[in-house]
Amino acid sequence: MIELKSKREIRLMRRAGLHVHHAHRLIAENLRPGMTTREANALVETYFHQKNIEGMFKGVQLHSRQRPFPAVTCMSVNEEVVHGIPGDRVLEEGDILSVDIGSRVSGWCGDSAMTYPIGKISLVKRKLLDVTKGTLDLAIRLLSEKTHWNDVAKEMEIFVEDNGFSVVDAFVGHGIGREMHMEPQVANYYCRGADFRIQPGLVIAIEPMVNVGTHKVREGSDGWVQVTADKEPSAHFEHTVAITEDGPYVLTAADDEYQNAHFLKY
């Protein structure tokens, strides 16, 4: 069952979303060639510790055979799509790094992902980042124009494919609230059996994952990271978005993004 949030609950979720936004700013300001993904993760871990914020990923297990996730962020490099474990990998000029961050503040969750260039990147990778971010922006804009999610997801899929890339269909976005993953499932492509109505009180994490080559992915040897089947690059962008009477409110973005200033008194 889809749980709709009150105005008060959306305001509380905004607090969690802003901490995720600030954590991403730390990453953006400090990433550089020569840094390890473990060092990048430590930036967020230290910030969360200082603010007494619960990191939602650390300790998670998706199934009993899997070891608990050991970090507060997922760090996925180049062909790694999602769920990369931070470690001793050194980031090099030309890499791209997808960083997924989730928090819980006063019982409410926020979730956002960004893909960052490390120094100067290739034209293909630049286009990949622009298209994936553009797909997320398109979805947020269409929330004001469409009545059902499948109408949004179809446009997302067309946009990606018209740009020569593919949509990962093995993973989808999700509802979010007191738990990180709730109903509904939020597909990034048209899915007949997974539609829902866009209505005030709905809060969802929209997270397109886009590959340069095939849409297919496979699990890495650590049981967590997912990589493209053809080893071509992948990008991942995500925001937590609430639907209000006045339109979408991006809970994990700055006030001057997505017309968020419009909803400051919500």
PDB file of C-alpha atoms in Angstrom:
ATOM      1  CA  MET A   1       0.000   0.000   0.000  1.00  0.00           C
ATOM      2  CA  ILE A   2       1.252   3.480  -0.877  1.00  0.00           C
ATOM      3  CA  GLU A   3       1.562   5.754   2.163  1.00  0.00           C
ATOM      4  CA  LEU A   4       0.759   9.427   1.594  1.00  0.00           C
ATOM      5  CA  LYS A   5       2.554  11.992   3.774  1.00  0.00           C
ATOM      6  CA  SER A   6       1.092  15.036   5.539  1.00  0.00           C
ATOM      7  CA  LYS A   7       2.556  18.519   5.158  1.00  0.00           C
ATOM      8  CA  ARG A   8       4.213  18.128   8.565  1.00  0.00           C
ATOM      9  CA  GLU A   9       5.766  14.816   7.584  1.00  0.00           C
ATOM     10  CA  ILE A  10       7.081  16.289   4.332  1.00  0.00           C
ATOM     11  CA  ARG A  11       8.694  19.120   6.303  1.00  0.00           C
ATOM     12  CA  LEU A  12      10.390  16.527   8.529  1.00  0.00           C
ATOM     13  CA  MET A  13      11.610  14.608   5.489  1.00  0.00           C
ATOM     14  CA  ARG A  14      13.046  17.842   4.125  1.00  0.00           C
ATOM     15  CA  ARG A  15      15.441  17.931   7.102  1.00  0.00           C
ATOM     16  CA  ALA A  16      16.812  14.503   6.182  1.00  0.00           C
ATOM     17  CA  GLY A  17      16.962  15.521   2.534  1.00  0.00           C
ATOM     18  CA  LEU A  18      18.967  18.652   3.259  1.00  0.00           C
ATOM     19  CA  HIS A  19      21.578  16.664   5.181  1.00  0.00           C
ATOM     20  CA  VAL A  20      21.949  14.361   2.170  1.00  0.00           C
ATOM     21  CA  HIS A  21      22.290  17.447  -0.035  1.00  0.00           C
ATOM     22  CA  HIS A  22      25.009  18.885   2.226  1.00  0.00           C
ATOM     23  CA  ALA A  23      26.849  15.549   2.186  1.00  0.00           C
ATOM     24  CA  HIS A  24      26.842  15.625  -1.620  1.00  0.00           C
ATOM     25  CA  ARG A  25      28.256  19.145  -1.531  1.00  0.00           C
ATOM     26  CA  LEU A  26      31.142  17.834   0.584  1.00  0.00           C
ATOM     27  CA  ILE A  27      31.813  15.182  -2.026  1.00  0.00           C
ATOM     28  CA  ALA A  28      31.614  17.636  -4.935  1.00  0.00           C
ATOM     29  CA  GLU A  29      33.987  20.097  -3.258  1.00  0.00           C
ATOM     30  CA  ASN A  30      36.641  17.542  -2.334  1.00  0.00           C
ATOM     31  CA  LEU A  31      36.763  14.892  -5.052  1.00  0.00           C
ATOM     32  CA  ARG A  32      40.052  14.822  -6.946  1.00  0.00           C
ATOM     33  CA  PRO A  33      42.311  12.411  -8.822  1.00  0.00           C
ATOM     34  CA  GLY A  34      44.406  10.406  -6.363  1.00  0.00           C
ATOM     35  CA  MET A  35      41.683  10.141  -3.719  1.00  0.00           C
ATOM     36  CA  THR A  36      40.417   6.682  -2.783  1.00  0.00           C
ATOM     37  CA  THR A  37      36.742   5.857  -2.586  1.00  0.00           C
ATOM     38  CA  ARG A  38      37.310   5.035   1.096  1.00  0.00           C
ATOM     39  CA  GLU A  39      38.543   8.604   1.668  1.00  0.00           C
ATOM     40  CA  ALA A  40      35.539  10.008  -0.159  1.00  0.00           C
ATOM     41  CA  ASN A  41      33.183   7.906   1.956  1.00  0.00           C
ATOM     42  CA  ALA A  42      34.955   9.148   5.127  1.00  0.00           C
ATOM     43  CA  LEU A  43      33.911  12.726   4.281  1.00  0.00           C
ATOM     44  CA  VAL A  44      30.261  11.718   4.578  1.00  0.00           C
ATOM     45  CA  GLU A  45      30.800   9.416   7.551  1.00  0.00           C
ATOM     46  CA  THR A  46      32.487  12.225   9.501  1.00  0.00           C
ATOM     47  CA  TYR A  47      29.731  14.702   8.610  1.00  0.00           C
ATOM     48  CA  PHE A  48      27.002  12.263   9.690  1.00  0.00           C
ATOM     49  CA  HIS A  49      28.829  11.563  12.961  1.00  0.00           C
ATOM     50  CA  GLN A  50      29.187  15.287  13.702  1.00  0.00           C
ATOM     51  CA  LYS A  51      25.482  15.909  13.042  1.00  0.00           C
ATOM     52  CA  ASN A  52      24.309  12.716  14.789  1.00  0.00           C
ATOM     53  CA  ILE A  53      22.700  11.467  11.585  1.00  0.00           C
ATOM     54  CA  GLU A  54      21.961   7.812  10.917  1.00  0.00           C
ATOM     55  CA  GLY A  55      23.442   6.569   7.643  1.00  0.00           C
ATOM     56  CA  MET A  56      20.849   4.299   6.084  1.00  0.00           C
ATOM     57  CA  PHE A  57      23.123   2.007   4.084  1.00  0.00           C
ATOM     58  CA  LYS A  58      25.594   0.825   6.705  1.00  0.00           C
ATOM     59  CA  GLY A  59      24.705  -2.652   7.946  1.00  0.00           C
ATOM     60  CA  VAL A  60      22.049  -3.345   5.316  1.00  0.00           C
ATOM     61  CA  GLN A  61      21.672  -6.899   3.963  1.00  0.00           C
ATOM     62  CA  LEU A  62      19.506  -7.606   0.930  1.00  0.00           C
ATOM     63  CA  HIS A  63      19.620 -11.382   1.511  1.00  0.00           C
ATOM     64  CA  SER A  64      21.020 -13.757   4.118  1.00  0.00           C
ATOM     65  CA  ARG A  65      24.017 -14.843   2.019  1.00  0.00           C
ATOM     66  CA  GLN A  66      25.267 -11.275   1.721  1.00  0.00           C
ATOM     67  CA  ARG A  67      27.600  -9.586   4.175  1.00  0.00           C
ATOM     68  CA  PRO A  68      26.252  -6.375   5.738  1.00  0.00           C
ATOM     69  CA  PHE A  69      27.059  -3.277   3.713  1.00  0.00           C
ATOM     70  CA  PRO A  70      30.105  -1.716   5.435  1.00  0.00           C
ATOM     71  CA  ALA A  71      29.811   1.999   4.583  1.00  0.00           C
ATOM     72  CA  VAL A  72      27.457   4.994   4.739  1.00  0.00           C
ATOM     73  CA  THR A  73      27.703   5.585   0.977  1.00  0.00           C
ATOM     74  CA  CYS A  74      27.713   3.506  -2.180  1.00  0.00           C
ATOM     75  CA  MET A  75      30.663   4.442  -4.413  1.00  0.00           C
ATOM     76  CA  SER A  76      30.458   3.043  -7.952  1.00  0.00           C
ATOM     77  CA  VAL A  77      33.201   3.791 -10.498  1.00  0.00           C
ATOM     78  CA  ASN A  78      32.890   3.805 -14.308  1.00  0.00           C
ATOM     79  CA  GLU A  79      31.208   0.505 -15.318  1.00  0.00           C
ATOM     80  CA  GLU A  80      29.912  -0.049 -11.767  1.00  0.00           C
ATOM     81  CA  VAL A  81      26.199   0.778 -11.815  1.00  0.00           C
ATOM     82  CA  VAL A  82      25.203   0.722  -8.121  1.00  0.00           C
ATOM     83  CA  HIS A  83      26.123  -0.682  -4.685  1.00  0.00           C
ATOM     84  CA  GLY A  84      29.875  -0.205  -4.993  1.00  0.00           C
ATOM     85  CA  ILE A  85      31.688  -0.643  -1.671  1.00  0.00           C
ATOM     86  CA  PRO A  86      34.162   2.165  -0.819  1.00  0.00           C
ATOM     87  CA  GLY A  87      37.712   0.897  -0.534  1.00  0.00           C
ATOM     88  CA  ASP A  88      41.291   1.388  -1.671  1.00  0.00           C
ATOM     89  CA  ARG A  89      40.506   2.045  -5.334  1.00  0.00           C
ATOM     90  CA  VAL A  90      42.278   5.247  -6.387  1.00  0.00           C
ATOM     91  CA  LEU A  91      40.225   7.626  -8.500  1.00  0.00           C
ATOM     92  CA  GLU A  92      41.993   8.599 -11.709  1.00  0.00           C
ATOM     93  CA  GLU A  93      41.630  11.469 -14.145  1.00  0.00           C
ATOM     94  CA  GLY A  94      38.823  10.545 -16.552  1.00  0.00           C
ATOM     95  CA  ASP A  95      36.877   8.333 -14.139  1.00  0.00           C
ATOM     96  CA  ILE A  96      33.260   8.924 -13.202  1.00  0.00           C
ATOM     97  CA  LEU A  97      32.055   8.179  -9.674  1.00  0.00           C
ATOM     98  CA  SER A  98      28.426   7.530  -8.719  1.00  0.00           C
ATOM     99  CA  VAL A  99      27.780   8.356  -5.053  1.00  0.00           C
ATOM    100  CA  ASP A 100      24.548   7.229  -3.382  1.00  0.00           C
ATOM    101  CA  ILE A 101      23.781   8.642   0.087  1.00  0.00           C
ATOM    102  CA  GLY A 102      20.886   7.882   2.432  1.00  0.00           C
ATOM    103  CA  SER A 103      20.092   9.348   5.854  1.00  0.00           C
ATOM    104  CA  ARG A 104      17.513   9.093   8.629  1.00  0.00           C
ATOM    105  CA  VAL A 105      16.813  12.174  10.771  1.00  0.00           C
ATOM    106  CA  SER A 106      14.173  12.160  13.534  1.00  0.00           C
ATOM    107  CA  GLY A 107      12.769   8.963  12.082  1.00  0.00           C
ATOM    108  CA  TRP A 108      12.477  10.175   8.470  1.00  0.00           C
ATOM    109  CA  CYS A 109      14.627   9.269   5.471  1.00  0.00           C
ATOM    110  CA  GLY A 110      16.300  11.080   2.598  1.00  0.00           C
ATOM    111  CA  ASP A 111      18.011   9.471  -0.408  1.00  0.00           C
ATOM    112  CA  SER A 112      19.964  10.963  -3.302  1.00  0.00           C
ATOM    113  CA  ALA A 113      22.630   9.932  -5.821  1.00  0.00           C
ATOM    114  CA  MET A 114      24.921  11.921  -8.105  1.00  0.00           C
ATOM    115  CA  THR A 115      27.568  10.915 -10.626  1.00  0.00           C
ATOM    116  CA  TYR A 116      30.707  13.047 -10.548  1.00  0.00           C
ATOM    117  CA  PRO A 117      33.469  13.531 -13.125  1.00  0.00           C
ATOM    118  CA  ILE A 118      37.008  13.052 -11.855  1.00  0.00           C
ATOM    119  CA  GLY A 119      38.998  15.747 -13.621  1.00  0.00           C
ATOM    120  CA  LYS A 120      38.546  15.920 -17.372  1.00  0.00           C
ATOM    121  CA  ILE A 121      36.367  13.121 -18.766  1.00  0.00           C
ATOM    122  CA  SER A 122      35.685  11.848 -22.286  1.00  0.00           C
ATOM    123  CA  LEU A 123      32.935  13.302 -24.464  1.00  0.00           C
ATOM    124  CA  VAL A 124      30.974  10.045 -24.175  1.00  0.00           C
ATOM    125  CA  LYS A 125      31.088  10.144 -20.386  1.00  0.00           C
ATOM    126  CA  ARG A 126      30.154  13.832 -20.378  1.00  0.00           C
ATOM    127  CA  LYS A 127      27.129  13.097 -22.541  1.00  0.00           C
ATOM    128  CA  LEU A 128      26.229  10.139 -20.294  1.00  0.00           C
ATOM    129  CA  LEU A 129      26.196  12.355 -17.196  1.00  0.00           C
ATOM    130  CA  ASP A 130      24.205  15.078 -18.977  1.00  0.00           C
ATOM    131  CA  VAL A 131      21.614  12.621 -20.303  1.00  0.00           C
ATOM    132  CA  THR A 132      21.182  10.806 -16.986  1.00  0.00           C
ATOM    133  CA  LYS A 133      20.799  14.051 -15.033  1.00  0.00           C
ATOM    134  CA  GLY A 134      18.508  15.279 -17.806  1.00  0.00           C
ATOM    135  CA  THR A 135      16.360  12.174 -17.410  1.00  0.00           C
ATOM    136  CA  LEU A 136      15.902  12.888 -13.698  1.00  0.00           C
ATOM    137  CA  ASP A 137      15.124  16.554 -14.390  1.00  0.00           C
ATOM    138  CA  LEU A 138      12.602  15.532 -17.053  1.00  0.00           C
ATOM    139  CA  ALA A 139      10.843  13.210 -14.606  1.00  0.00           C
ATOM    140  CA  ILE A 140      10.621  15.927 -11.950  1.00  0.00           C
ATOM    141  CA  ARG A 141       9.179  18.400 -14.440  1.00  0.00           C
ATOM    142  CA  LEU A 142       6.617  15.897 -15.745  1.00  0.00           C
ATOM    143  CA  LEU A 143       5.298  15.257 -12.236  1.00  0.00           C
ATOM    144  CA  SER A 144       3.402  18.541 -12.639  1.00  0.00           C
ATOM    145  CA  GLU A 145       1.985  17.545 -16.021  1.00  0.00           C
ATOM    146  CA  LYS A 146       1.077  13.861 -15.745  1.00  0.00           C
ATOM    147  CA  THR A 147      -1.458  12.022 -13.599  1.00  0.00           C
ATOM    148  CA  HIS A 148       0.174   8.568 -13.603  1.00  0.00           C
ATOM    149  CA  TRP A 149       3.775   7.448 -13.218  1.00  0.00           C
ATOM    150  CA  ASN A 150       3.890   5.289 -16.358  1.00  0.00           C
ATOM    151  CA  ASP A 151       3.341   8.411 -18.445  1.00  0.00           C
ATOM    152  CA  VAL A 152       6.458   9.904 -16.840  1.00  0.00           C
ATOM    153  CA  ALA A 153       8.506   6.707 -17.070  1.00  0.00           C
ATOM    154  CA  LYS A 154       7.720   6.293 -20.763  1.00  0.00           C
ATOM    155  CA  GLU A 155       9.089   9.761 -21.507  1.00  0.00           C
ATOM    156  CA  MET A 156      12.210   8.987 -19.445  1.00  0.00           C
ATOM    157  CA  GLU A 157      12.843   5.826 -21.449  1.00  0.00           C
ATOM    158  CA  ILE A 158      12.318   7.571 -24.797  1.00  0.00           C
ATOM    159  CA  PHE A 159      14.684  10.400 -23.814  1.00  0.00           C
ATOM    160  CA  VAL A 160      17.481   7.977 -22.887  1.00  0.00           C
ATOM    161  CA  GLU A 161      17.100   5.830 -25.994  1.00  0.00           C
ATOM    162  CA  ASP A 162      16.836   8.839 -28.327  1.00  0.00           C
ATOM    163  CA  ASN A 163      20.270   9.840 -27.013  1.00  0.00           C
ATOM    164  CA  GLY A 164      21.735   6.442 -27.889  1.00  0.00           C
ATOM    165  CA  PHE A 165      21.953   5.004 -24.370  1.00  0.00           C
ATOM    166  CA  SER A 166      20.040   2.313 -22.460  1.00  0.00           C
ATOM    167  CA  VAL A 167      17.971   2.292 -19.254  1.00  0.00           C
ATOM    168  CA  VAL A 168      18.935  -0.202 -16.562  1.00  0.00           C
ATOM    169  CA  ASP A 169      15.797  -2.242 -15.863  1.00  0.00           C
ATOM    170  CA  ALA A 170      17.199  -4.476 -13.110  1.00  0.00           C
ATOM    171  CA  PHE A 171      16.827  -1.698 -10.504  1.00  0.00           C
ATOM    172  CA  VAL A 172      14.132   0.914  -9.897  1.00  0.00           C
ATOM    173  CA  GLY A 173      13.330   3.812  -7.598  1.00  0.00           C
ATOM    174  CA  HIS A 174      11.019   3.523  -4.618  1.00  0.00           C
ATOM    175  CA  GLY A 175       8.659   5.119  -2.171  1.00  0.00           C
ATOM    176  CA  ILE A 176      10.341   6.540   0.911  1.00  0.00           C
ATOM    177  CA  GLY A 177       9.328   7.777   4.368  1.00  0.00           C
ATOM    178  CA  ARG A 178      10.130   6.259   7.751  1.00  0.00           C
ATOM    179  CA  GLU A 179      11.815   3.458   5.811  1.00  0.00           C
ATOM    180  CA  MET A 180      14.263   3.871   2.957  1.00  0.00           C
ATOM    181  CA  HIS A 181      12.410   1.494   0.626  1.00  0.00           C
ATOM    182  CA  MET A 182       8.614   1.528   0.568  1.00  0.00           C
ATOM    183  CA  GLU A 183       5.822   1.146  -1.953  1.00  0.00           C
ATOM    184  CA  PRO A 184       5.532   2.012  -4.786  1.00  0.00           C
ATOM    185  CA  GLN A 185       8.265   0.703  -7.033  1.00  0.00           C
ATOM    186  CA  VAL A 186       9.293   3.585  -9.295  1.00  0.00           C
ATOM    187  CA  ALA A 187      10.462   2.205 -12.632  1.00  0.00           C
ATOM    188  CA  ASN A 188      12.591   4.322 -14.965  1.00  0.00           C
ATOM    189  CA  TYR A 189      10.900   2.771 -18.004  1.00  0.00           C
ATOM    190  CA  TYR A 190       7.345   1.972 -19.047  1.00  0.00           C
ATOM    191  CA  CYS A 191       6.150  -0.982 -16.969  1.00  0.00           C
ATOM    192  CA  ARG A 192       2.495  -1.926 -17.411  1.00  0.00           C
ATOM    193  CA  GLY A 193       2.171  -3.675 -14.049  1.00  0.00           C
ATOM    194  CA  ALA A 194       3.861  -0.985 -11.942  1.00  0.00           C
ATOM    195  CA  ASP A 195       1.785   2.157 -12.447  1.00  0.00           C
ATOM    196  CA  PHE A 196       0.467   4.461  -9.725  1.00  0.00           C
ATOM    197  CA  ARG A 197      -1.294   7.804  -9.430  1.00  0.00           C
ATOM    198  CA  ILE A 198       0.681  11.011  -8.915  1.00  0.00           C
ATOM    199  CA  GLN A 199      -1.090  12.777  -6.044  1.00  0.00           C
ATOM    200  CA  PRO A 200      -0.370  15.154  -3.145  1.00  0.00           C
ATOM    201  CA  GLY A 201       1.347  13.393  -0.253  1.00  0.00           C
ATOM    202  CA  LEU A 202       3.217  10.948  -2.476  1.00  0.00           C
ATOM    203  CA  VAL A 203       6.973  10.885  -1.732  1.00  0.00           C
ATOM    204  CA  ILE A 204       9.239   8.901  -4.037  1.00  0.00           C
ATOM    205  CA  ALA A 205      12.917   8.452  -4.810  1.00  0.00           C
ATOM    206  CA  ILE A 206      13.389   8.767  -8.565  1.00  0.00           C
ATOM    207  CA  GLU A 207      16.710   7.303  -9.689  1.00  0.00           C
ATOM    208  CA  PRO A 208      17.449   6.699 -13.366  1.00  0.00           C
ATOM    209  CA  MET A 209      20.479   4.519 -14.066  1.00  0.00           C
ATOM    210  CA  VAL A 210      21.734   4.809 -17.629  1.00  0.00           C
ATOM    211  CA  ASN A 211      24.357   2.777 -19.499  1.00  0.00           C
ATOM    212  CA  VAL A 212      26.414   3.676 -22.560  1.00  0.00           C
ATOM    213  CA  GLY A 213      25.985   0.163 -23.963  1.00  0.00           C
ATOM    214  CA  THR A 214      23.728  -2.724 -22.990  1.00  0.00           C
ATOM    215  CA  HIS A 215      21.107  -2.328 -20.280  1.00  0.00           C
ATOM    216  CA  LYS A 216      22.196  -5.646 -18.773  1.00  0.00           C
ATOM    217  CA  VAL A 217      24.109  -5.819 -15.493  1.00  0.00           C
ATOM    218  CA  ARG A 218      25.795  -8.541 -13.474  1.00  0.00           C
ATOM    219  CA  GLU A 219      26.775  -8.894  -9.831  1.00  0.00           C
ATOM    220  CA  GLY A 220      30.407  -8.445  -8.867  1.00  0.00           C
ATOM    221  CA  SER A 221      32.450 -10.914  -6.825  1.00  0.00           C
ATOM    222  CA  ASP A 222      31.862  -9.067  -3.532  1.00  0.00           C
ATOM    223  CA  GLY A 223      28.142  -9.848  -3.681  1.00  0.00           C
ATOM    224  CA  TRP A 224      27.194  -6.170  -3.720  1.00  0.00           C
ATOM    225  CA  VAL A 225      28.435  -4.135  -6.658  1.00  0.00           C
ATOM    226  CA  GLN A 226      26.500  -4.340  -9.925  1.00  0.00           C
ATOM    227  CA  VAL A 227      28.447  -3.757 -13.148  1.00  0.00           C
ATOM    228  CA  THR A 228      27.467  -3.351 -16.786  1.00  0.00           C
ATOM    229  CA  ALA A 229      27.609  -6.635 -18.657  1.00  0.00           C
ATOM    230  CA  ASP A 230      29.748  -5.092 -21.420  1.00  0.00           C
ATOM    231  CA  LYS A 231      31.975  -3.024 -19.064  1.00  0.00           C
ATOM    232  CA  GLU A 232      30.805   0.240 -20.655  1.00  0.00           C
ATOM    233  CA  PRO A 233      30.279   3.244 -18.315  1.00  0.00           C
ATOM    234  CA  SER A 234      27.116   3.818 -16.309  1.00  0.00           C
ATOM    235  CA  ALA A 235      25.664   6.864 -14.494  1.00  0.00           C
ATOM    236  CA  HIS A 236      23.151   7.238 -11.659  1.00  0.00           C
ATOM    237  CA  PHE A 237      21.242  10.314 -10.474  1.00  0.00           C
ATOM    238  CA  GLU A 238      18.537  10.357  -7.789  1.00  0.00           C
ATOM    239  CA  HIS A 239      16.380  12.762  -5.793  1.00  0.00           C
ATOM    240  CA  THR A 240      13.731  12.299  -3.128  1.00  0.00           C
ATOM    241  CA  VAL A 241      10.643  14.178  -4.339  1.00  0.00           C
ATOM    242  CA  ALA A 242       7.366  15.006  -2.577  1.00  0.00           C
ATOM    243  CA  ILE A 243       4.175  15.835  -4.467  1.00  0.00           C
ATOM    244  CA  THR A 244       2.402  18.864  -2.962  1.00  0.00           C
ATOM    245  CA  GLU A 245      -0.744  20.746  -3.925  1.00  0.00           C
ATOM    246  CA  ASP A 246       1.554  23.176  -5.768  1.00  0.00           C
ATOM    247  CA  GLY A 247       3.653  20.575  -7.567  1.00  0.00           C
ATOM    248  CA  PRO A 248       6.855  18.603  -6.930  1.00  0.00           C
ATOM    249  CA  TYR A 249       9.109  19.534  -4.002  1.00  0.00           C
ATOM    250  CA  VAL A 250      12.648  18.136  -4.333  1.00  0.00           C
ATOM    251  CA  LEU A 251      13.605  17.287  -0.756  1.00  0.00           C
ATOM    252  CA  THR A 252      17.275  16.523  -1.482  1.00  0.00           C
ATOM    253  CA  ALA A 253      18.126  19.663  -3.470  1.00  0.00           C
ATOM    254  CA  ALA A 254      19.081  23.230  -2.578  1.00  0.00           C
ATOM    255  CA  ASP A 255      16.346  25.847  -2.303  1.00  0.00           C
ATOM    256  CA  ASP A 256      17.342  27.500  -5.590  1.00  0.00           C
ATOM    257  CA  GLU A 257      17.069  24.272  -7.587  1.00  0.00           C
ATOM    258  CA  TYR A 258      13.870  22.956  -9.195  1.00  0.00           C
ATOM    259  CA  GLN A 259      11.961  26.063  -8.022  1.00  0.00           C
ATOM    260  CA  ASN A 260      12.217  24.701  -4.476  1.00  0.00           C
ATOM    261  CA  ALA A 261      12.052  28.233  -3.075  1.00  0.00           C
ATOM    262  CA  HIS A 262       8.406  28.134  -4.140  1.00  0.00           C
ATOM    263  CA  PHE A 263       7.713  25.557  -1.421  1.00  0.00           C
ATOM    264  CA  LEU A 264       9.736  26.896   1.504  1.00  0.00           C
ATOM    265  CA  LYS A 265       6.598  27.559   3.544  1.00  0.00           C
ATOM    266  CA  TYR A 266       5.011  24.215   2.736  1.00  0.00           C
TER     267      TYR A 266
END
